[in-house]
Amino acid sequence: MALRELPYRTATALCRDARPTVSAIQPLFRRNASTDAAPEVESTSFLDAPAKPEEAVKDFDPIARSRARRRGKKQLPPSRYQYREPKYYRGPLHPHQPLPVSDPASRRFQPGPFGLPRLDQTYQSTIAQDILAMTYQHYPPGYRAPKVEQRLREWQGESPYYKGRPLRGPRGKGEVLRLLQEPRTFRNIPKITKVVVHSMVPEAMQDSANMHVAGMILQAITNVRVESHKAKHNVVGWGLREGRYVSVTATLEREDASHFLEKLIDVVLPRIKEWKGVPGSSGDGHGNISFGLTPDQLALFPEIEVNYDAYPPKMIPGCHITIITDATSNKDARLLTQAIGLPFYGKLND
Amino acid sequence: MNAGQQTTRRVAARAGQSICRSCRNTPRTYATAAAAAPTPEHALGQHIPPVAHSSPSPSYAVNAGVLLSRPPQITRDLHPFEAAFFLYQKRLNERLALPFTRYFYFKARTPADREWKRKMAQRLTPARDIGRYKGYGEEAWNDEVLVGAKESELQWQVDRLLEDAETTGAEEDSGVAAAAANAAKDEREAFERPPGRETEADRTNDTRSLARALQRTLYLLVKNKEGRWEFPQDRLRDENLHGAAQRIITASGGPNMNTWLVGHVPIGHFQHTYSAPITTSTGLSEQGSKTFFLKARIMAGQANLKDNKLGLQDFKWLHKDELKSAVDGDYWRQIKNMLAER
């Protein structure tokens, strides 16, 4: 196909320079349908829409209008004509399909966002650029980073099954492949992606009320539904039995995470007596920072304090808070968490 | 796609731009990629351009500058569309959320419970900052605010929260219940009203004050010996850039500023060419000057030019929009990209 077209294409390409200049000027004089329509398009925003007459605005009452319209008339039964989302997903071929999550009529719809959290605004206006300035590493123009060789191990041996088998992880028990440290650019400034609040209540194996109280408290302070977890193994020393519910977690994202951190940093932590800070040994090397709060400290959250009497005092649990960032090292994660106002103490874990 | 087609395509591409872009940029298949000649290894290796030139290059004076800034202190004003959207989402949440568990928070037949009931009767919803709206029932569809309504404004919402804290909901009532409620009102703990989002310095347009334009980043701008407005800067001596920046901060603004130097790398530079080259004492002829700006934040204190060592005449704290008209056009063109938008 292309071979057959070649002579014509080559000819047009070579002749293009010899074409009269009229063709170059042509676009200037060309008129499209949109040229006339362009001035007709309104450039106004919703703010400066034409004002309604004064009395029409003053007298407008949607409830009264609706009642007047319905007076004396029977409305159609609503349930028969409204679309209800199916409770269960029955596969792509089923005629009754669920709505998209963004539709308010969907069962999975979550309203929000409800505001622009202060922490997010501070991050965008101050923290991100400061971290960029602090961690920027200059390379001369023309520098090319050395190529990262294969970090996983080959399968060595005679076995024919080694061919095409996925590569082996690093040597050693519990070793994982460390994250690559990319050079810092404006695209990979570390940010907080999630916050996980976790509370383990082994007493729940004897009395499930502990579990309920822990769940209520976590929901009250985080504003998200908690998830409960079973013990994975029998641990005789801790009295853990496999398969029993022992802990609750709340995973916070976006607005919830920002509001929780604001509350924690500005209200709760300053009120703790002799709080030293987050232990410097915290951090898993992949950008996650964790620290714990005791039951006394957890009771300082304003949501708990407002009706502290509603919770059985013996059952208030402690919790662990993990701040999950997309930093690739402890150092960067610490820089970010320090910037939002968490102090560290002791020997730092690098 | 076979090799013949590839060759044709290459020939056609060389002949002119008559092949559409998607065809020209089609990634080659693995087979043809393997057949192509491998790139020589040395081309992929490190390439650092030579620094030393054999011919004498024009020399420039090297200056260190300081971009001393005060970060935003409060949240920004929302665009009316954002405010309207957030109010809409809050009202939507009232419709979709589970009912408020009243008895978990208020014991039955207590003063707090009665106050709650009175306030619920007035605003119809547990949320205190979304106006009079009921999320359940026949008329829950009526969630839109009317023209000219103030419900979506931040100040209105703050006022409602404060009002909720300081009233008992029985102000308009009369009788025993109202008297009891008002008696209980005196026992409430006093609270401070939050200061306004506009300050005195904003109203008087006091550009020397740091308590102005709380929503914006403010930058220290000084008037130098020649009467030009620019960031504090000085010639680099036998020191490194961040050492010079520390010196310039103290030499220009005095010791009464608690500052923090953000990083040790410059975040921007300004290049200025003199009208005629200047011959320095070492015999070099300088074509102009290059100023490298380091970023610093002011935490507390205020600039004081009383006995500064750089011959500065005046100073101002300006945000980005004000800076544009305060500095020269060429200066602005080179510094504008290192300033924060907000």
XYZ file of C-alpha atoms in Angstrom:
692
model
C 0.000 0.000 0.000
C 2.607 2.479 1.102
C 4.916 1.323 -1.685
C 2.324 2.150 -4.273
C 1.737 5.544 -2.771
C 5.358 6.466 -2.578
C 5.879 8.158 -5.971
C 2.897 10.396 -5.484
C 3.866 11.263 -1.927
C 7.453 11.967 -2.848
C 6.369 14.116 -5.716
C 4.030 16.194 -3.589
C 6.666 16.554 -0.914
C 9.287 17.701 -3.375
C 6.916 20.010 -5.226
C 5.633 21.666 -2.090
C 8.275 24.378 -2.125
C 7.484 25.215 -5.729
C 3.787 25.823 -5.040
C 2.495 29.373 -5.479
C 2.459 31.513 -2.353
C -1.311 31.872 -2.509
C -1.665 28.575 -0.689
C 0.425 29.897 2.185
C -1.678 33.018 2.544
C -4.908 31.120 2.242
C -5.508 30.431 5.965
C -5.583 34.159 6.663
C -8.536 34.763 4.387
C -10.338 31.530 5.059
C -13.671 31.909 6.814
C -15.162 29.153 8.861
C -18.623 28.813 10.274
C -17.139 29.276 13.741
C -15.683 32.675 12.835
C -19.106 34.259 12.782
C -20.285 32.330 15.783
C -17.303 33.284 17.971
C -18.599 36.718 19.056
C -21.965 35.150 19.818
C -20.482 32.847 22.470
C -20.953 34.305 25.897
C -17.827 34.786 27.968
C -19.731 35.386 31.168
C -19.415 33.178 34.199
C -22.236 32.054 36.427
C -21.518 34.993 38.729
C -22.520 37.781 36.366
C -25.634 36.183 35.009
C -28.379 38.722 34.202
C -30.101 39.767 37.419
C -33.669 38.652 37.939
C -36.249 41.320 38.723
C -36.306 42.280 42.394
C -39.839 41.172 43.253
C -39.461 37.845 41.441
C -36.444 37.051 43.617
C -38.180 38.198 46.790
C -41.377 36.284 46.212
C -39.811 33.054 45.049
C -40.713 30.255 47.435
C -40.019 26.767 46.049
C -41.915 24.983 48.827
C -45.083 27.057 48.330
C -44.917 26.592 44.568
C -44.565 22.864 44.957
C -47.508 22.695 47.390
C -49.696 24.800 45.118
C -48.938 22.556 42.216
C -49.770 19.427 44.155
C -52.943 20.763 45.742
C -55.912 18.579 44.953
C -53.873 16.361 42.659
C -52.597 12.958 43.512
C -48.911 12.507 42.832
C -47.913 9.369 41.008
C -46.585 6.697 43.355
C -42.876 7.460 43.383
C -41.409 4.037 43.934
C -42.636 2.619 40.667
C -41.034 5.253 38.489
C -37.759 5.828 40.283
C -34.663 3.906 39.431
C -33.313 1.930 42.355
C -29.845 0.578 42.268
C -29.616 -3.217 42.599
C -28.317 -4.366 45.940
C -25.910 -6.884 44.445
C -23.813 -6.802 41.305
C -24.982 -9.642 39.104
C -22.377 -9.382 36.368
C -21.941 -7.309 33.245
C -24.632 -9.115 31.264
C -27.429 -8.559 33.759
C -29.993 -5.980 32.578
C -30.139 -4.308 35.987
C -26.783 -2.548 36.257
C -25.450 -0.503 39.203
C -25.049 3.241 38.892
C -21.637 4.890 38.762
C -20.259 5.707 42.223
C -20.352 9.419 41.453
C -24.144 9.371 41.092
C -25.898 10.533 44.290
C -28.525 7.853 43.729
C -25.897 5.133 43.940
C -25.687 3.066 47.113
C -21.927 3.526 47.162
C -22.022 7.297 46.734
C -20.106 9.298 49.339
C -20.719 13.044 49.456
C -17.783 15.382 49.688
C -15.419 17.169 49.711
C -16.911 19.558 52.242
C -14.112 22.109 52.279
C -10.504 22.830 51.558
C -8.559 21.693 54.642
C -6.040 24.078 56.112
C -3.319 21.439 56.069
C -3.732 20.897 52.335
C -3.535 24.613 51.681
C -0.404 24.926 53.804
C 1.123 22.010 51.978
C 0.475 23.569 48.605
C 1.494 27.085 49.501
C 4.455 26.467 51.807
C 5.531 22.942 52.621
C 5.892 21.471 49.142
C 8.131 24.232 47.844
C 10.257 24.237 50.985
C 10.817 20.501 50.729
C 11.745 20.921 47.089
C 14.283 23.617 47.970
C 15.701 21.543 50.830
C 16.062 18.240 49.025
C 16.951 19.488 45.562
C 20.102 17.948 44.138
C 21.648 19.774 41.215
C 23.051 17.884 38.242
C 24.931 19.663 35.450
C 23.123 19.877 32.130
C 23.704 16.783 30.042
C 24.031 14.559 33.093
C 22.470 11.191 32.681
C 21.844 9.134 35.769
C 23.723 5.815 35.794
C 21.539 2.990 34.662
C 20.062 0.889 37.448
C 21.019 -2.709 36.800
C 18.732 -5.609 37.582
C 18.295 -5.670 41.346
C 16.581 -9.031 41.484
C 18.532 -12.284 41.381
C 18.517 -14.716 38.496
C 17.651 -18.373 39.043
C 20.918 -20.201 38.574
C 21.081 -23.886 37.900
C 20.465 -26.577 35.371
C 16.740 -26.941 35.817
C 14.792 -26.163 32.649
C 12.036 -24.726 34.829
C 14.295 -21.760 35.660
C 13.711 -20.386 32.178
C 11.107 -17.669 32.221
C 10.555 -17.948 35.976
C 10.079 -14.599 37.772
C 13.307 -13.326 39.290
C 14.166 -13.971 42.946
C 13.911 -11.350 45.650
C 16.844 -10.149 47.757
C 18.726 -12.705 49.852
C 17.860 -13.044 53.514
C 14.784 -13.650 55.604
C 12.394 -10.727 55.737
C 14.403 -8.741 53.200
C 12.446 -6.729 50.697
C 13.479 -4.768 47.660
C 14.186 -1.224 48.818
C 12.562 1.637 46.968
C 14.586 3.481 44.354
C 15.653 6.987 45.295
C 14.672 9.108 42.347
C 16.254 12.532 41.980
C 13.967 15.177 43.422
C 11.863 17.121 40.952
C 8.686 19.139 41.284
C 6.781 16.012 40.335
C 7.888 13.751 43.183
C 7.701 15.956 46.238
C 6.598 13.695 49.097
C 3.008 14.115 50.227
C 0.721 12.420 52.704
C -1.420 9.864 50.940
C -3.161 8.133 53.833
C -3.388 7.905 57.571
C -4.161 4.593 59.247
C -5.384 4.544 62.823
C -5.118 1.098 64.352
C -6.154 -0.175 67.735
C -5.483 -3.663 69.004
C -7.704 -4.863 71.842
C -6.778 -8.407 72.861
C -9.285 -8.136 75.734
C -11.944 -8.402 73.036
C -11.371 -12.169 73.023
C -12.925 -12.357 76.496
C -15.457 -9.532 76.171
C -16.510 -8.204 72.779
C -17.644 -4.952 74.378
C -14.001 -3.842 74.220
C -14.120 -4.204 70.489
C -17.288 -2.131 70.207
C -15.891 0.652 72.365
C -12.645 0.712 70.390
C -14.592 0.903 67.143
C -16.831 3.687 68.425
C -13.862 5.711 69.615
C -11.955 5.332 66.377
C -15.022 6.260 64.356
C -15.651 9.280 66.525
C -12.131 10.649 66.139
C -11.548 9.762 62.487
C -14.968 10.203 60.844
C -14.640 6.974 58.835
C -16.065 3.500 59.315
C -13.666 1.123 61.002
C -12.742 -2.297 59.794
C -12.229 -5.111 62.280
C -9.562 -7.774 61.964
C -9.104 -11.315 63.188
C -5.941 -12.693 64.738
C -3.977 -14.493 62.040
C -2.038 -16.879 64.290
C -2.113 -18.432 67.715
C 0.384 -16.631 69.934
C 0.480 -18.382 73.278
C 2.610 -15.741 74.987
C 0.068 -13.025 74.251
C -2.945 -15.242 74.698
C -3.963 -14.723 71.062
C -6.272 -17.275 69.474
C -6.434 -17.627 65.749
C -9.623 -16.394 64.088
C -10.834 -14.187 66.958
C -11.528 -10.535 66.317
C -8.806 -8.533 68.047
C -8.272 -5.188 66.339
C -9.926 -2.329 64.475
C -8.444 0.015 61.889
C -9.643 3.183 60.263
C -8.069 4.189 56.957
C -8.298 7.906 56.293
C -7.776 9.552 52.946
C -7.987 13.041 51.504
C -10.095 15.410 53.576
C -10.566 13.057 56.514
C -6.815 12.496 56.797
C -6.085 16.218 56.716
C -8.704 17.043 59.321
C -7.505 14.237 61.573
C -3.884 15.370 61.398
C -4.838 19.005 62.006
C -6.810 17.993 65.071
C -4.057 15.718 66.316
C -1.252 18.210 65.864
C -2.984 21.396 66.976
C -5.355 20.167 69.670
C -4.412 16.784 71.078
C -0.621 16.554 71.086
C -0.047 19.994 72.720
C -2.314 18.940 75.587
C -0.424 15.752 76.389
C 1.672 16.180 79.491
C 5.388 15.660 78.876
C 4.957 14.255 75.401
C 8.438 13.887 73.985
C 7.449 13.591 70.377
C 7.438 10.843 67.804
C 10.258 8.361 68.425
C 13.100 8.988 65.974
C 13.387 5.233 65.462
C 10.002 5.293 63.745
C 9.834 4.743 60.011
C 9.928 1.614 57.877
C 12.284 2.940 55.220
C 9.480 3.222 52.676
C 8.045 6.543 53.739
C 5.703 5.486 56.545
C 5.927 6.957 60.046
C 4.112 5.426 63.011
C 3.647 6.339 66.629
C 1.295 5.411 69.406
C -1.125 7.069 71.772
C -2.036 5.691 75.190
C -5.674 5.498 76.386
C -5.211 8.658 78.470
C -3.908 10.532 75.450
C -6.661 9.229 73.188
C -9.247 10.604 75.626
C -7.948 14.108 74.905
C -9.536 14.159 71.451
C -12.335 16.724 71.521
C -14.830 14.187 70.157
C -14.153 11.860 73.078
C -13.958 14.620 75.622
C -17.369 16.048 74.756
C -19.100 12.900 76.010
C -16.384 11.084 77.874
C -19.001 9.628 80.243
C -20.583 7.663 77.409
C -17.572 5.356 77.179
C -16.687 2.799 79.860
C -13.417 4.255 81.222
C -11.694 0.874 81.560
C -12.375 0.005 77.943
C -10.895 3.054 76.216
C -8.074 1.626 74.072
C -4.774 3.040 72.943
C -4.001 3.326 69.270
C -1.255 3.400 66.696
C -1.231 6.097 64.035
C 0.605 5.452 60.785
C 1.175 8.349 58.436
C 1.617 6.927 54.954
C 3.533 9.193 52.607
C 4.858 8.630 49.121
C 8.381 9.501 50.209
C 10.924 6.801 49.429
C 13.053 7.087 52.540
C 12.758 7.696 56.268
C 14.560 10.981 55.923
C 12.108 12.448 53.426
C 9.100 11.138 55.327
C 10.454 12.708 58.503
C 11.046 15.999 56.716
C 7.423 16.049 55.643
C 5.974 15.071 59.013
C 8.192 17.598 60.763
C 6.970 20.254 58.363
C 3.356 19.592 59.311
C 4.282 19.906 62.976
C 5.288 16.538 64.443
C 8.529 16.693 66.455
C 10.901 13.721 66.653
C 13.111 12.729 69.557
C 15.973 10.334 70.190
C 18.181 8.588 67.743
C 16.987 9.007 64.195
C 16.434 5.973 62.031
C 18.020 6.479 58.617
C 4.632 -4.443 9.877
C 7.520 -5.783 7.820
C 10.895 -4.361 7.034
C 9.853 -3.236 3.573
C 7.100 -1.099 5.000
C 9.498 0.354 7.529
C 11.933 1.359 4.836
C 9.200 2.914 2.778
C 7.946 4.832 5.735
C 11.422 6.117 6.495
C 11.965 7.217 2.933
C 8.608 8.928 2.862
C 9.271 10.625 6.177
C 12.569 11.924 4.869
C 10.891 13.209 1.758
C 8.483 15.406 3.648
C 5.927 15.728 6.388
C 3.187 14.046 4.424
C 2.742 11.118 6.811
C 0.339 11.742 9.617
C 1.855 11.981 13.045
C 0.292 8.858 14.475
C 1.767 6.744 11.674
C 5.159 8.367 11.992
C 5.360 7.850 15.728
C 4.098 4.285 15.833
C 6.397 2.351 18.183
C 8.322 -0.228 16.290
C 7.675 -3.853 17.050
C 10.268 -5.886 18.911
C 11.323 -7.720 15.782
C 12.268 -4.592 13.878
C 13.773 -3.013 16.972
C 16.099 -5.990 17.362
C 17.068 -5.829 13.728
C 18.038 -2.168 14.006
C 21.674 -1.425 14.691
C 22.434 -1.183 18.441
C 23.308 2.250 19.778
C 26.999 2.503 20.620
C 27.665 2.161 24.334
C 29.695 5.358 24.702
C 26.707 7.432 23.517
C 24.638 6.145 26.412
C 27.326 6.774 29.012
C 27.962 9.814 31.112
C 28.160 13.031 29.178
C 29.214 16.037 31.183
C 29.985 19.041 29.025
C 33.426 20.538 29.483
C 33.468 23.437 31.904
C 36.797 25.115 31.039
C 36.860 27.166 27.868
C 40.071 27.885 26.010
C 38.937 31.342 24.895
C 38.460 34.065 27.543
C 34.767 34.324 28.414
C 33.048 37.458 29.682
C 33.198 37.580 33.453
C 30.347 38.508 35.755
C 30.229 39.706 39.326
C 28.609 37.038 41.517
C 26.112 38.264 44.103
C 24.139 36.437 46.729
C 20.539 37.486 47.278
C 17.982 36.546 49.887
C 14.332 35.879 49.185
C 13.032 36.430 52.698
C 9.377 35.522 52.904
C 6.557 35.180 55.369
C 4.305 32.232 54.453
C 0.488 32.573 54.366
C -0.985 32.661 57.858
C -4.625 31.821 57.127
C -6.563 29.867 54.540
C -7.441 31.544 51.312
C -10.827 32.980 50.429
C -12.900 30.475 48.520
C -14.176 31.261 45.062
C -17.972 31.650 45.201
C -18.305 28.558 43.084
C -16.204 26.529 45.513
C -18.207 27.838 48.455
C -21.481 26.970 46.734
C -20.194 23.510 45.872
C -19.095 22.797 49.432
C -22.458 23.892 50.818
C -24.209 21.679 48.291
C -22.098 18.712 49.373
C -22.796 19.393 53.045
C -26.528 19.453 52.429
C -26.277 16.322 50.343
C -24.513 14.706 53.277
C -27.387 15.698 55.556
C -29.714 13.778 53.280
C -27.569 10.674 52.978
C -25.971 10.321 56.408
C -27.493 8.267 59.188
C -29.464 10.280 61.744
C -27.607 11.930 64.581
C -27.463 9.619 67.625
C -28.849 12.076 70.121
C -28.895 9.969 73.278
C -25.260 9.026 72.891
C -24.389 12.695 73.346
C -27.244 14.066 75.488
C -28.829 12.252 78.396
C -32.602 12.427 78.245
C -34.305 15.213 80.237
C -31.138 17.148 80.973
C -30.700 20.885 80.268
C -28.330 20.038 77.423
C -30.928 17.767 75.889
C -33.612 20.458 76.113
C -31.316 22.988 74.549
C -30.580 20.570 71.734
C -34.257 20.063 71.066
C -34.903 23.809 71.005
C -32.088 24.387 68.539
C -33.119 21.475 66.357
C -36.603 22.921 66.148
C -35.092 26.163 64.902
C -32.606 24.918 62.324
C -34.144 21.476 61.587
C -30.771 19.772 61.171
C -27.910 18.690 63.440
C -25.346 20.550 61.326
C -24.875 24.081 62.655
C -23.386 25.732 59.579
C -25.641 24.851 56.654
C -28.608 27.030 57.442
C -32.227 26.007 57.929
C -32.552 22.781 55.993
C -34.138 19.438 56.701
C -32.469 16.468 55.060
C -35.284 13.971 55.605
C -38.927 14.011 54.654
C -41.198 15.263 51.889
C -39.364 18.507 51.263
C -35.772 17.350 51.451
C -35.397 18.136 47.767
C -35.421 21.833 48.611
C -31.659 21.948 49.240
C -30.740 24.863 47.007
C -30.128 28.274 48.522
C -32.039 31.203 47.076
C -30.570 34.161 45.222
C -28.572 36.401 47.547
C -28.465 33.843 50.372
C -25.460 34.000 52.652
C -25.365 30.332 53.691
C -22.333 29.439 51.598
C -20.131 32.255 52.874
C -17.427 31.357 55.349
C -18.069 34.330 57.601
C -21.746 33.457 57.848
C -20.892 29.896 58.828
C -18.398 31.048 61.458
C -20.999 33.411 62.888
C -23.536 30.595 63.137
C -21.070 28.386 65.008
C -20.319 31.203 67.444
C -23.991 31.936 67.848
C -24.637 28.301 68.621
C -21.968 28.395 71.300
C -23.247 31.514 73.023
C -27.025 31.121 72.804
C -29.366 28.676 74.486
C -32.077 28.681 71.874
C -34.586 30.067 74.413
C -33.963 33.766 73.851
C -37.307 34.395 72.204
C -39.282 32.207 74.585
C -40.765 33.368 77.850
C -41.650 31.552 81.022
C -39.949 29.181 83.377
C -38.039 27.214 80.754
C -36.520 30.340 79.236
C -35.568 31.672 82.660
C -33.866 28.389 83.543
C -32.050 28.342 80.231
C -30.832 31.882 80.655
C -29.661 31.099 84.163
C -27.662 28.181 82.810
C -26.240 30.465 80.131
C -24.183 32.419 82.649
C -22.392 29.265 83.718
C -21.026 28.623 80.241
C -17.353 29.028 79.739
C -16.349 32.227 78.014
C -14.601 31.953 74.669
C -12.655 34.299 72.520
C -13.989 35.398 69.167
C -11.528 34.706 66.378
C -9.764 37.782 65.003
C -10.818 39.021 61.594
C -9.296 37.880 58.347
C -8.430 41.486 57.506
C -6.113 43.351 59.827
C -5.527 46.978 60.672
C -2.454 46.969 58.409
C -4.634 45.857 55.497
C -7.033 48.706 56.001
C -4.320 51.372 56.316
C -2.225 49.673 53.611
C 0.838 49.619 55.856
C 3.283 47.789 53.597
C 5.943 47.717 56.304
C 3.840 45.579 58.578
C 4.102 41.802 58.608
C 0.520 41.465 59.822
C -0.952 42.245 56.432
C -2.213 40.151 53.493
C -2.485 37.139 55.772
C -3.599 34.917 52.900
C -0.549 35.619 50.767
C 3.180 35.028 50.936
C 4.974 38.289 51.697
C 8.486 39.029 50.444
C 10.985 41.481 51.857
C 11.806 44.133 49.267
C 14.435 46.798 50.005
C 15.386 50.076 48.374
C 19.096 50.057 47.629
C 21.662 52.862 47.387
C 20.604 53.770 43.856
C 16.950 53.965 44.903
C 15.931 50.784 43.096
C 13.606 48.287 44.767
C 15.002 44.757 44.870
C 15.575 41.809 47.181
C 18.439 42.213 49.678
C 21.678 41.254 47.960
C 25.411 41.730 48.242
C 28.562 40.741 46.470
C 29.865 37.287 47.288
C 33.086 37.404 49.288
C 35.247 34.477 50.362
C 32.278 32.458 51.549
C 29.693 30.063 50.296
C 26.241 31.099 49.156
C 24.327 30.197 52.282
C 26.949 31.795 54.513
C 26.570 34.959 52.459
C 22.782 34.733 52.739
C 22.978 34.578 56.534
C 25.301 37.582 56.504
C 23.014 39.559 54.208
C 19.956 38.897 56.364
C 21.712 40.256 59.440
C 23.428 43.076 57.572
C 20.202 44.314 55.996
C 17.372 43.570 58.410
C 19.278 43.679 61.687
C 19.462 41.048 64.405
C 15.830 41.398 65.408
C 14.575 38.769 62.962
C 14.180 35.080 63.631
C 14.848 33.578 60.214
C 15.346 30.145 58.752
C 17.314 29.508 55.590
C 15.455 26.942 53.486
C 18.069 24.726 51.897
C 21.517 25.666 50.717
C 20.790 25.876 47.011
C 19.680 28.972 45.110
C 16.100 28.931 43.874
C 16.535 31.506 41.137
C 18.918 33.988 39.616
C 18.968 37.434 38.108
C 21.427 38.411 35.418
C 22.168 42.041 34.818
C 24.415 43.437 32.065
C 26.156 46.731 32.657
C 25.925 49.438 30.011
C 29.742 49.474 29.817
C 32.133 46.775 31.118
C 33.804 47.544 34.432
C 37.423 46.667 35.097
C 37.907 45.247 38.572
C 40.983 45.544 40.785
C 42.139 42.082 39.702
C 42.180 43.144 36.086
C 39.074 41.303 34.927
C 36.560 43.188 32.891
C 33.048 42.521 34.198
C 30.204 42.499 31.727
C 27.526 42.485 34.371
C 26.410 40.737 37.519
C 24.631 37.526 38.377
C 22.622 37.327 41.571
C 21.704 33.954 43.052
C 18.749 33.988 45.422
C 18.479 31.764 48.464
C 15.170 31.171 50.118
C 14.583 32.151 53.727
C 11.529 32.311 55.953
C 10.905 34.801 58.708
C 9.467 33.230 61.850
C 9.289 36.225 64.162
C 10.559 39.769 64.499
C 10.678 42.595 62.017
C 13.245 44.165 59.707
C 15.022 47.243 61.027
C 17.212 49.234 58.643
C 18.565 51.573 61.320
C 22.254 50.712 60.992
C 22.334 48.350 58.053
C 25.652 47.785 56.329
C 24.336 47.650 52.773
C 23.209 51.256 52.481
C 19.539 50.381 52.229
C 17.035 53.197 52.440
C 13.661 51.590 52.881
C 11.880 48.240 53.006
C 8.463 46.785 52.224
C 6.701 43.468 52.654
C 4.873 42.784 49.396
C 3.113 39.839 47.833
C 3.596 38.694 44.275
C 0.981 40.915 42.648
C 2.318 44.034 44.375
C 5.904 43.103 43.564
C 5.198 43.279 39.862
C 4.600 46.999 39.904
C 7.272 47.724 42.520
C 10.312 46.362 40.669
C 11.813 46.968 37.216
C 10.396 45.121 34.249
C 13.564 43.159 33.523
C 14.008 42.279 37.187
C 10.400 41.096 37.369
C 10.766 38.972 34.267
C 13.650 37.070 35.810
C 12.371 36.668 39.368
C 8.675 36.042 38.856
C 8.940 32.286 38.516
C 10.529 31.761 41.913
C 7.710 33.515 43.770
C 4.780 31.575 45.176
C 1.421 32.149 43.528
C -0.331 32.468 46.857
